[in-house]
Structure formats: C-alpha cells, structure tokens
Amino acid sequence: MLLTKERSPSPDFSPLAFCEDLAPLPEYKAAGTIQVDFAGLLSEPLQLHEDLASGCGGQLWPAGMVLAKHMLRYQRESLKSARILELGAGGGVVGLSVARGCTDLEHPLILSDMVEMEALMQHNISLNKLDEKAKARVLNWGEPLPQEIVDFKPDVILAADCVYFEPSFPLLMKTLHDLFALTPTATVFFCYKKRRKADNKFFTAARRAFTVTEIKDEDSPVFSKNGIFLCTFTHQK
Ligand SMILES: C[S@@+](CC[C@H](N)C(=O)[O-])C[C@H]1O[C@@H](n2cnc3c(N)ncnc32)[C@H](O)[C@@H]1O
C-alpha cells in the first residue's frame, strides 16, 4: 500500500488528552499530508492532511482504513446511485476514498462530523479536487438531523471508529435511529476497533435495535486479530 508522508513541523500538543485516554491514538503524528492508494485500489492516490489540532479525528484511524479499503474492493458497483453519508468522518478517509474510487457516483456524498472537524474535511475535499463529489457538513450525534440531511435521505451510511467514548453511545444510537426513520432501507457500513469492555454496551444496544450482520472481507483474518470488526446495520423488520 502506498503510504508516504511529508511532515510539516509538529503542532503544539493539543486538546486530545481526553480522546487519547479513551482510545489511544494509533500513533501520534505531527501534522502533515499522507498519500494512500489501498494497495492499488485507487489508481490516483488520495491525499489526506492529518492534523490533531482540531481533535482526534484529525488523523487516520485503523477502522477507517479497513472500511475504506472494503468499500473500494467490494462495494464500488453498488454505490453508483447511493446517497452516501459518512458519520464521524474525521479527515474523511472513508468517504473521500469512495468519492475518488467511484467514478460515476450520481449524488455528491456528505462527510459529517462536529464543527471542529469541518475545516479539515473541507481541506481534504479540496486537496483532492473532489469538490463536485463530496461536501463537508456538521452533524452532531444525538441532535436533530440537519435539514439538508433530511432532504438528502441517505441510504448508505459509513461509520468508522465511532465507538470509543461511552457517553456518546446513546447519541450515536439516536442518530442511527433517526437515519433509519428517514430511510428504513438504509444500510450502515460500520467498522470499529474494540478497545474496552464498555464498547460491548454499544453493540448490545445495536443488536437489539438493528439487524447486525458481519461482513466478509479477504483481510478479515488480519484485521480481526487486531480487534477490528466490520458489519452492516439494517432496519429490523
Ligand atoms: C476516532 S475518530 C475516527 C475518524 C475517522 N472516521 C477515521 O476512521 O479515521 C472519531 C470521530 O468521531 C467524531 N465524533 C465524536 N463524537 C461525535 C459527535 N457527538 N458528533 C459527531 N461526531 C463525533 C470525532 O470528531 C472524530 O472525528
């Protein structure tokens, strides 16, 4: 996999102690821009600026890499007419990989996160000249869905490494419920890395509320050894 980095000077560290306590950063990195091509799945590599100054979503997380690669390898065809929303997008690795790798998406996809991450999402969209294929929007879990999302009616939801902070579990669950209320046929592609026992609480609630189906991926034997799980959530009939 192509993964190169031009480092710029390290930022002062950073409002992340809280995040790092709950989900140790994969590796603390200085701000900089990396290129990823997912073992050639992207013919033109994606450039991703990483900067932890705005929050822990400012660097790539392992489940994001796994979900991005999975979507490129297995889902490209199915996404052509999809209305795609990414939750907790951080720098946007998953959504931007889809935007770059799916040449004929009918609808621009939406990357969403908290307001602190909006500038980084937008920066990465522009860095990759994907302004016509992706938008950066604020979507706070647990709050009413923004009108633009309600009108968009997403039917493919991407969420990677969004389970790491127990108080936010009910907020994320509420947003998922709201999205299924909007589009009962939606599919959530959910990838997460289990870090602590409390993560089970989220999955117990998810299994009660949705149909949770493990997804097969040729890399499963490798990433599952690292505690990473890939599944879909669909509406319970
Ligand atoms: C561990 S990072 C994962 C980032 C990215 N998905 C990846 O895999 O590289 C979790 C992301 O969820 C976002 N997040 C956390 N709580 C949130 C909330 N209440 N509403 C919206 N986004 C939230 C964070 O800002 C962060 O970008």
PDB file of C-alpha atoms and ligand atoms in Angstrom:
ATOM      1  CA  MET A   1       0.000   0.000   0.000  1.00  0.00           C
ATOM      2  CA  LEU A   2       1.339   3.409  -0.935  1.00  0.00           C
ATOM      3  CA  LEU A   3       1.669   5.435   2.237  1.00  0.00           C
ATOM      4  CA  THR A   4       4.102   8.312   2.069  1.00  0.00           C
ATOM      5  CA  LYS A   5       4.372  11.324   4.268  1.00  0.00           C
ATOM      6  CA  GLU A   6       5.766  14.823   4.048  1.00  0.00           C
ATOM      7  CA  ARG A   7       5.985  16.065   7.576  1.00  0.00           C
ATOM      8  CA  SER A   8       5.444  19.646   8.483  1.00  0.00           C
ATOM      9  CA  PRO A   9       6.515  20.939  11.871  1.00  0.00           C
ATOM     10  CA  SER A  10       4.771  19.328  14.804  1.00  0.00           C
ATOM     11  CA  PRO A  11       1.905  21.319  16.287  1.00  0.00           C
ATOM     12  CA  ASP A  12       1.861  22.065  19.964  1.00  0.00           C
ATOM     13  CA  PHE A  13       0.083  19.271  21.678  1.00  0.00           C
ATOM     14  CA  SER A  14      -3.144  19.544  21.767  1.00  0.00           C
ATOM     15  CA  PRO A  15      -6.639  19.120  23.235  1.00  0.00           C
ATOM     16  CA  LEU A  16      -6.541  15.363  22.943  1.00  0.00           C
ATOM     17  CA  ALA A  17      -5.804  14.016  26.346  1.00  0.00           C
ATOM     18  CA  PHE A  18      -9.444  13.078  26.717  1.00  0.00           C
ATOM     19  CA  CYS A  19      -9.549  11.245  23.432  1.00  0.00           C
ATOM     20  CA  GLU A  20      -6.270   9.504  23.970  1.00  0.00           C
ATOM     21  CA  ASP A  21      -7.359   8.259  27.356  1.00  0.00           C
ATOM     22  CA  LEU A  22     -10.373   6.596  25.842  1.00  0.00           C
ATOM     23  CA  ALA A  23      -8.907   5.414  22.585  1.00  0.00           C
ATOM     24  CA  PRO A  24      -5.136   5.540  22.416  1.00  0.00           C
ATOM     25  CA  LEU A  25      -4.129   7.187  19.161  1.00  0.00           C
ATOM     26  CA  PRO A  26      -2.910   4.650  16.582  1.00  0.00           C
ATOM     27  CA  GLU A  27       0.390   6.526  16.554  1.00  0.00           C
ATOM     28  CA  TYR A  28       0.856  10.170  17.466  1.00  0.00           C
ATOM     29  CA  LYS A  29       1.750  12.023  14.305  1.00  0.00           C
ATOM     30  CA  ALA A  30       2.795  15.544  13.572  1.00  0.00           C
ATOM     31  CA  ALA A  31       0.584  17.447  11.167  1.00  0.00           C
ATOM     32  CA  GLY A  32       1.325  16.524   7.590  1.00  0.00           C
ATOM     33  CA  THR A  33      -0.071  15.091   4.400  1.00  0.00           C
ATOM     34  CA  ILE A  34      -0.034  11.418   3.533  1.00  0.00           C
ATOM     35  CA  GLN A  35      -0.989   9.560   0.377  1.00  0.00           C
ATOM     36  CA  VAL A  36      -2.953   6.336   0.388  1.00  0.00           C
ATOM     37  CA  ASP A  37      -3.907   4.096  -2.526  1.00  0.00           C
ATOM     38  CA  PHE A  38      -5.102   0.984  -0.668  1.00  0.00           C
ATOM     39  CA  ALA A  39      -2.767  -1.469  -2.381  1.00  0.00           C
ATOM     40  CA  GLY A  40      -3.552  -0.048  -5.803  1.00  0.00           C
ATOM     41  CA  LEU A  41      -7.336   0.014  -5.395  1.00  0.00           C
ATOM     42  CA  LEU A  42      -7.141   3.733  -6.101  1.00  0.00           C
ATOM     43  CA  SER A  43      -5.378   4.435  -9.384  1.00  0.00           C
ATOM     44  CA  GLU A  44      -4.832   8.022  -8.266  1.00  0.00           C
ATOM     45  CA  PRO A  45      -3.788   8.063  -4.583  1.00  0.00           C
ATOM     46  CA  LEU A  46      -5.825  10.037  -2.095  1.00  0.00           C
ATOM     47  CA  GLN A  47      -4.018  12.804  -0.261  1.00  0.00           C
ATOM     48  CA  LEU A  48      -5.055  13.249   3.328  1.00  0.00           C
ATOM     49  CA  HIS A  49      -3.947  16.057   5.517  1.00  0.00           C
ATOM     50  CA  GLU A  50      -3.757  14.972   9.142  1.00  0.00           C
ATOM     51  CA  ASP A  51      -3.755  17.463  11.968  1.00  0.00           C
ATOM     52  CA  LEU A  52      -4.694  16.593  15.506  1.00  0.00           C
ATOM     53  CA  ALA A  53      -5.143  20.253  16.461  1.00  0.00           C
ATOM     54  CA  SER A  54      -8.935  20.050  15.999  1.00  0.00           C
ATOM     55  CA  GLY A  55      -9.479  16.696  17.650  1.00  0.00           C
ATOM     56  CA  CYS A  56      -8.675  13.001  17.472  1.00  0.00           C
ATOM     57  CA  GLY A  57     -10.487  12.658  14.139  1.00  0.00           C
ATOM     58  CA  GLY A  58      -7.633  14.650  12.626  1.00  0.00           C
ATOM     59  CA  GLN A  59      -5.600  11.535  11.995  1.00  0.00           C
ATOM     60  CA  LEU A  60      -6.377   8.259  10.276  1.00  0.00           C
ATOM     61  CA  TRP A  61      -7.798   5.536  12.473  1.00  0.00           C
ATOM     62  CA  PRO A  62      -7.387   1.818  11.788  1.00  0.00           C
ATOM     63  CA  ALA A  63     -11.077   1.069  11.289  1.00  0.00           C
ATOM     64  CA  GLY A  64     -11.265   3.934   8.783  1.00  0.00           C
ATOM     65  CA  MET A  65      -8.527   2.346   6.699  1.00  0.00           C
ATOM     66  CA  VAL A  66     -10.259  -1.051   6.836  1.00  0.00           C
ATOM     67  CA  LEU A  67     -13.674   0.339   5.890  1.00  0.00           C
ATOM     68  CA  ALA A  68     -12.275   2.496   3.066  1.00  0.00           C
ATOM     69  CA  LYS A  69     -10.464  -0.491   1.571  1.00  0.00           C
ATOM     70  CA  HIS A  70     -13.531  -2.697   1.938  1.00  0.00           C
ATOM     71  CA  MET A  71     -15.779  -0.182   0.177  1.00  0.00           C
ATOM     72  CA  LEU A  72     -13.312   0.126  -2.709  1.00  0.00           C
ATOM     73  CA  ARG A  73     -12.762  -3.584  -3.067  1.00  0.00           C
ATOM     74  CA  TYR A  74     -16.339  -4.839  -2.716  1.00  0.00           C
ATOM     75  CA  GLN A  75     -18.900  -2.043  -2.954  1.00  0.00           C
ATOM     76  CA  ARG A  76     -17.951   0.236  -5.840  1.00  0.00           C
ATOM     77  CA  GLU A  77     -20.664  -1.029  -8.182  1.00  0.00           C
ATOM     78  CA  SER A  78     -23.413  -0.905  -5.561  1.00  0.00           C
ATOM     79  CA  LEU A  79     -22.683   2.720  -4.709  1.00  0.00           C
ATOM     80  CA  LYS A  80     -23.345   4.344  -8.096  1.00  0.00           C
ATOM     81  CA  SER A  81     -26.832   5.572  -7.247  1.00  0.00           C
ATOM     82  CA  ALA A  82     -26.390   5.625  -3.456  1.00  0.00           C
ATOM     83  CA  ARG A  83     -26.964   8.672  -1.268  1.00  0.00           C
ATOM     84  CA  ILE A  84     -23.937   8.353   0.962  1.00  0.00           C
ATOM     85  CA  LEU A  85     -23.414   9.961   4.360  1.00  0.00           C
ATOM     86  CA  GLU A  86     -20.311   9.419   6.491  1.00  0.00           C
ATOM     87  CA  LEU A  87     -20.683   9.924  10.261  1.00  0.00           C
ATOM     88  CA  GLY A  88     -17.703  10.916  12.421  1.00  0.00           C
ATOM     89  CA  ALA A  89     -15.675  11.327   9.243  1.00  0.00           C
ATOM     90  CA  GLY A  90     -12.632  12.993  10.847  1.00  0.00           C
ATOM     91  CA  GLY A  91     -10.351  13.864   7.931  1.00  0.00           C
ATOM     92  CA  GLY A  92     -12.716  11.947   5.639  1.00  0.00           C
ATOM     93  CA  VAL A  93     -10.675   8.886   4.694  1.00  0.00           C
ATOM     94  CA  VAL A  94     -13.646   6.612   4.059  1.00  0.00           C
ATOM     95  CA  GLY A  95     -15.939   8.991   2.196  1.00  0.00           C
ATOM     96  CA  LEU A  96     -13.133  10.510   0.154  1.00  0.00           C
ATOM     97  CA  SER A  97     -11.838   7.076  -0.851  1.00  0.00           C
ATOM     98  CA  VAL A  98     -15.323   6.280  -2.132  1.00  0.00           C
ATOM     99  CA  ALA A  99     -15.579   9.644  -3.885  1.00  0.00           C
ATOM    100  CA  ARG A 100     -12.200   9.079  -5.570  1.00  0.00           C
ATOM    101  CA  GLY A 101     -12.714   5.400  -6.359  1.00  0.00           C
ATOM    102  CA  CYS A 102     -16.303   5.506  -7.644  1.00  0.00           C
ATOM    103  CA  THR A 103     -16.055   7.479 -10.838  1.00  0.00           C
ATOM    104  CA  ASP A 104     -19.754   7.599 -11.557  1.00  0.00           C
ATOM    105  CA  LEU A 105     -21.492   8.477  -8.286  1.00  0.00           C
ATOM    106  CA  GLU A 106     -24.853  10.056  -9.106  1.00  0.00           C
ATOM    107  CA  HIS A 107     -25.026  12.092  -5.887  1.00  0.00           C
ATOM    108  CA  PRO A 108     -22.254  14.041  -4.143  1.00  0.00           C
ATOM    109  CA  LEU A 109     -21.618  12.306  -0.838  1.00  0.00           C
ATOM    110  CA  ILE A 110     -21.666  14.020   2.539  1.00  0.00           C
ATOM    111  CA  LEU A 111     -18.843  13.806   5.073  1.00  0.00           C
ATOM    112  CA  SER A 112     -20.041  14.817   8.521  1.00  0.00           C
ATOM    113  CA  ASP A 113     -18.516  15.419  11.922  1.00  0.00           C
ATOM    114  CA  MET A 114     -18.507  18.016  14.683  1.00  0.00           C
ATOM    115  CA  VAL A 115     -17.824  21.638  13.778  1.00  0.00           C
ATOM    116  CA  GLU A 116     -14.191  21.347  14.925  1.00  0.00           C
ATOM    117  CA  MET A 117     -13.512  18.920  12.067  1.00  0.00           C
ATOM    118  CA  GLU A 118     -15.331  20.840   9.333  1.00  0.00           C
ATOM    119  CA  ALA A 119     -12.271  22.756   8.103  1.00  0.00           C
ATOM    120  CA  LEU A 120     -10.135  19.594   7.863  1.00  0.00           C
ATOM    121  CA  MET A 121     -12.866  17.697   5.974  1.00  0.00           C
ATOM    122  CA  GLN A 122     -13.192  20.625   3.555  1.00  0.00           C
ATOM    123  CA  HIS A 123      -9.420  20.947   3.212  1.00  0.00           C
ATOM    124  CA  ASN A 124      -9.125  17.278   2.230  1.00  0.00           C
ATOM    125  CA  ILE A 125     -12.006  17.538  -0.227  1.00  0.00           C
ATOM    126  CA  SER A 126     -10.294  20.455  -1.967  1.00  0.00           C
ATOM    127  CA  LEU A 127      -6.807  18.901  -1.734  1.00  0.00           C
ATOM    128  CA  ASN A 128      -8.131  16.008  -3.828  1.00  0.00           C
ATOM    129  CA  LYS A 129     -10.187  18.210  -6.162  1.00  0.00           C
ATOM    130  CA  LEU A 130     -13.319  16.359  -5.099  1.00  0.00           C
ATOM    131  CA  ASP A 131     -15.482  19.450  -4.512  1.00  0.00           C
ATOM    132  CA  GLU A 132     -18.069  18.242  -7.007  1.00  0.00           C
ATOM    133  CA  LYS A 133     -18.266  14.790  -5.464  1.00  0.00           C
ATOM    134  CA  ALA A 134     -18.177  15.456  -1.715  1.00  0.00           C
ATOM    135  CA  LYS A 135     -19.387  18.025   0.800  1.00  0.00           C
ATOM    136  CA  ALA A 136     -18.354  18.640   4.420  1.00  0.00           C
ATOM    137  CA  ARG A 137     -21.176  19.211   6.865  1.00  0.00           C
ATOM    138  CA  VAL A 138     -21.673  19.448  10.622  1.00  0.00           C
ATOM    139  CA  LEU A 139     -23.749  16.638  12.097  1.00  0.00           C
ATOM    140  CA  ASN A 140     -23.642  16.264  15.872  1.00  0.00           C
ATOM    141  CA  TRP A 141     -24.815  12.856  17.004  1.00  0.00           C
ATOM    142  CA  GLY A 142     -27.901  12.967  19.182  1.00  0.00           C
ATOM    143  CA  GLU A 143     -29.081  16.286  17.780  1.00  0.00           C
ATOM    144  CA  PRO A 144     -31.916  16.613  15.274  1.00  0.00           C
ATOM    145  CA  LEU A 145     -30.664  15.817  11.776  1.00  0.00           C
ATOM    146  CA  PRO A 146     -29.800  18.949   9.784  1.00  0.00           C
ATOM    147  CA  GLN A 147     -32.475  19.753   7.187  1.00  0.00           C
ATOM    148  CA  GLU A 148     -30.005  19.119   4.346  1.00  0.00           C
ATOM    149  CA  ILE A 149     -29.557  15.532   5.585  1.00  0.00           C
ATOM    150  CA  VAL A 150     -33.305  15.064   5.986  1.00  0.00           C
ATOM    151  CA  ASP A 151     -33.805  16.216   2.386  1.00  0.00           C
ATOM    152  CA  PHE A 152     -30.913  14.060   1.154  1.00  0.00           C
ATOM    153  CA  LYS A 153     -32.372  10.864   2.702  1.00  0.00           C
ATOM    154  CA  PRO A 154     -29.091   8.929   2.888  1.00  0.00           C
ATOM    155  CA  ASP A 155     -29.373   5.239   2.100  1.00  0.00           C
ATOM    156  CA  VAL A 156     -25.734   4.281   2.662  1.00  0.00           C
ATOM    157  CA  ILE A 157     -24.195   5.372   5.954  1.00  0.00           C
ATOM    158  CA  LEU A 158     -20.471   4.951   6.615  1.00  0.00           C
ATOM    159  CA  ALA A 159     -19.135   4.942  10.164  1.00  0.00           C
ATOM    160  CA  ALA A 160     -15.576   4.017  11.137  1.00  0.00           C
ATOM    161  CA  ASP A 161     -14.048   4.099  14.588  1.00  0.00           C
ATOM    162  CA  CYS A 162     -17.047   5.924  16.061  1.00  0.00           C
ATOM    163  CA  VAL A 163     -17.278   3.719  19.185  1.00  0.00           C
ATOM    164  CA  TYR A 164     -14.710   4.946  21.682  1.00  0.00           C
ATOM    165  CA  PHE A 165     -16.414   7.247  24.186  1.00  0.00           C
ATOM    166  CA  GLU A 166     -19.161   5.719  26.290  1.00  0.00           C
ATOM    167  CA  PRO A 167     -21.207   8.913  26.895  1.00  0.00           C
ATOM    168  CA  SER A 168     -21.572   9.321  23.126  1.00  0.00           C
ATOM    169  CA  PHE A 169     -23.014   5.804  22.576  1.00  0.00           C
ATOM    170  CA  PRO A 170     -26.666   6.891  23.111  1.00  0.00           C
ATOM    171  CA  LEU A 171     -26.072   9.946  20.924  1.00  0.00           C
ATOM    172  CA  LEU A 172     -24.763   7.839  18.049  1.00  0.00           C
ATOM    173  CA  MET A 173     -27.631   5.371  18.552  1.00  0.00           C
ATOM    174  CA  LYS A 174     -30.145   8.223  18.346  1.00  0.00           C
ATOM    175  CA  THR A 175     -28.631   9.473  15.095  1.00  0.00           C
ATOM    176  CA  LEU A 176     -28.736   5.962  13.627  1.00  0.00           C
ATOM    177  CA  HIS A 177     -32.383   5.595  14.690  1.00  0.00           C
ATOM    178  CA  ASP A 178     -33.196   8.970  13.114  1.00  0.00           C
ATOM    179  CA  LEU A 179     -31.477   7.934   9.879  1.00  0.00           C
ATOM    180  CA  PHE A 180     -33.421   4.651   9.739  1.00  0.00           C
ATOM    181  CA  ALA A 181     -36.656   6.546  10.443  1.00  0.00           C
ATOM    182  CA  LEU A 182     -35.821   8.686   7.425  1.00  0.00           C
ATOM    183  CA  THR A 183     -34.772   5.797   5.169  1.00  0.00           C
ATOM    184  CA  PRO A 184     -35.813   2.391   6.512  1.00  0.00           C
ATOM    185  CA  THR A 185     -33.997   0.653   3.626  1.00  0.00           C
ATOM    186  CA  ALA A 186     -30.660   2.260   4.515  1.00  0.00           C
ATOM    187  CA  THR A 187     -27.523   0.191   5.125  1.00  0.00           C
ATOM    188  CA  VAL A 188     -24.950   1.301   7.668  1.00  0.00           C
ATOM    189  CA  PHE A 189     -21.420   0.059   6.967  1.00  0.00           C
ATOM    190  CA  PHE A 190     -19.887   0.021  10.427  1.00  0.00           C
ATOM    191  CA  CYS A 191     -16.274  -0.702  11.261  1.00  0.00           C
ATOM    192  CA  TYR A 192     -14.857  -0.451  14.728  1.00  0.00           C
ATOM    193  CA  LYS A 193     -11.906  -1.421  16.819  1.00  0.00           C
ATOM    194  CA  LYS A 194     -12.732  -2.907  20.168  1.00  0.00           C
ATOM    195  CA  ARG A 195     -10.683  -1.218  22.838  1.00  0.00           C
ATOM    196  CA  ARG A 196     -12.553  -1.637  26.082  1.00  0.00           C
ATOM    197  CA  LYS A 197     -15.286  -3.726  27.664  1.00  0.00           C
ATOM    198  CA  ALA A 198     -17.703  -0.790  27.603  1.00  0.00           C
ATOM    199  CA  ASP A 199     -17.754  -0.980  23.779  1.00  0.00           C
ATOM    200  CA  ASN A 200     -19.923  -4.088  24.195  1.00  0.00           C
ATOM    201  CA  LYS A 201     -22.689  -1.874  25.559  1.00  0.00           C
ATOM    202  CA  PHE A 202     -22.945  -0.115  22.222  1.00  0.00           C
ATOM    203  CA  PHE A 203     -23.193  -3.432  20.374  1.00  0.00           C
ATOM    204  CA  THR A 204     -25.726  -4.873  22.775  1.00  0.00           C
ATOM    205  CA  ALA A 205     -27.912  -1.825  22.085  1.00  0.00           C
ATOM    206  CA  ALA A 206     -27.233  -2.033  18.337  1.00  0.00           C
ATOM    207  CA  ARG A 207     -28.156  -5.747  18.185  1.00  0.00           C
ATOM    208  CA  ARG A 208     -31.404  -5.003  19.988  1.00  0.00           C
ATOM    209  CA  ALA A 209     -32.271  -2.140  17.667  1.00  0.00           C
ATOM    210  CA  PHE A 210     -30.959  -3.238  14.267  1.00  0.00           C
ATOM    211  CA  THR A 211     -30.075  -6.325  12.286  1.00  0.00           C
ATOM    212  CA  VAL A 212     -26.307  -6.601  12.655  1.00  0.00           C
ATOM    213  CA  THR A 213     -24.556  -8.693  10.004  1.00  0.00           C
ATOM    214  CA  GLU A 214     -20.852  -9.425   9.906  1.00  0.00           C
ATOM    215  CA  ILE A 215     -19.301  -8.663   6.512  1.00  0.00           C
ATOM    216  CA  LYS A 216     -16.811 -10.975   4.855  1.00  0.00           C
ATOM    217  CA  ASP A 217     -13.604  -9.404   3.612  1.00  0.00           C
ATOM    218  CA  GLU A 218     -10.456 -11.146   2.420  1.00  0.00           C
ATOM    219  CA  ASP A 219      -8.495  -9.153   5.005  1.00  0.00           C
ATOM    220  CA  SER A 220     -10.766 -10.250   7.896  1.00  0.00           C
ATOM    221  CA  PRO A 221      -8.259 -12.778   9.291  1.00  0.00           C
ATOM    222  CA  VAL A 222      -5.699  -9.984   9.603  1.00  0.00           C
ATOM    223  CA  PHE A 223      -7.811  -7.122  10.929  1.00  0.00           C
ATOM    224  CA  SER A 224      -9.888  -9.264  13.275  1.00  0.00           C
ATOM    225  CA  LYS A 225      -6.648 -10.254  15.027  1.00  0.00           C
ATOM    226  CA  ASN A 226      -6.281  -6.545  15.781  1.00  0.00           C
ATOM    227  CA  GLY A 227      -9.765  -6.347  17.295  1.00  0.00           C
ATOM    228  CA  ILE A 228     -11.329  -4.695  14.236  1.00  0.00           C
ATOM    229  CA  PHE A 229     -14.837  -5.736  13.215  1.00  0.00           C
ATOM    230  CA  LEU A 230     -16.727  -4.947  10.048  1.00  0.00           C
ATOM    231  CA  CYS A 231     -20.508  -5.278   9.851  1.00  0.00           C
ATOM    232  CA  THR A 232     -23.679  -3.768   8.488  1.00  0.00           C
ATOM    233  CA  PHE A 233     -26.670  -2.475  10.413  1.00  0.00           C
ATOM    234  CA  THR A 234     -30.040  -2.648   8.710  1.00  0.00           C
ATOM    235  CA  HIS A 235     -33.512  -1.867   9.954  1.00  0.00           C
ATOM    236  CA  GLN A 236     -35.167  -4.692  11.876  1.00  0.00           C
ATOM    237  CA  LYS A 237     -38.223  -5.943  10.018  1.00  0.00           C
TER     238      LYS A 237
HETATM  239  C1  LIG B   1     -11.729   8.025  16.263  1.00  0.00           C
HETATM  240  S1  LIG B   1     -12.249   9.293  15.156  1.00  0.00           S
HETATM  241  C2  LIG B   1     -12.496   8.407  13.627  1.00  0.00           C
HETATM  242  C3  LIG B   1     -12.324   9.298  12.410  1.00  0.00           C
HETATM  243  C4  LIG B   1     -12.483   8.607  11.061  1.00  0.00           C
HETATM  244  N1  LIG B   1     -13.811   8.033  10.930  1.00  0.00           N
HETATM  245  C5  LIG B   1     -11.431   7.525  10.854  1.00  0.00           C
HETATM  246  O1  LIG B   1     -11.776   6.331  10.933  1.00  0.00           O
HETATM  247  O2  LIG B   1     -10.254   7.862  10.602  1.00  0.00           O
HETATM  248  C6  LIG B   1     -13.967   9.556  15.695  1.00  0.00           C
HETATM  249  C7  LIG B   1     -14.653  10.725  15.025  1.00  0.00           C
HETATM  250  O3  LIG B   1     -15.995  10.841  15.560  1.00  0.00           O
HETATM  251  C8  LIG B   1     -16.274  12.205  15.758  1.00  0.00           C
HETATM  252  N2  LIG B   1     -17.282  12.377  16.806  1.00  0.00           N
HETATM  253  C9  LIG B   1     -17.172  12.049  18.108  1.00  0.00           C
HETATM  254  N3  LIG B   1     -18.272  12.383  18.786  1.00  0.00           N
HETATM  255  C10 LIG B   1     -19.118  12.951  17.895  1.00  0.00           C
HETATM  256  C11 LIG B   1     -20.409  13.531  18.000  1.00  0.00           C
HETATM  257  N4  LIG B   1     -21.040  13.593  19.173  1.00  0.00           N
HETATM  258  N5  LIG B   1     -20.992  14.016  16.886  1.00  0.00           N
HETATM  259  C12 LIG B   1     -20.333  13.949  15.695  1.00  0.00           C
HETATM  260  N6  LIG B   1     -19.098  13.421  15.524  1.00  0.00           N
HETATM  261  C13 LIG B   1     -18.491  12.937  16.619  1.00  0.00           C
HETATM  262  C14 LIG B   1     -14.929  12.803  16.176  1.00  0.00           C
HETATM  263  O4  LIG B   1     -14.877  14.206  15.969  1.00  0.00           O
HETATM  264  C15 LIG B   1     -13.958  12.051  15.295  1.00  0.00           C
HETATM  265  O5  LIG B   1     -13.711  12.705  14.077  1.00  0.00           O
END
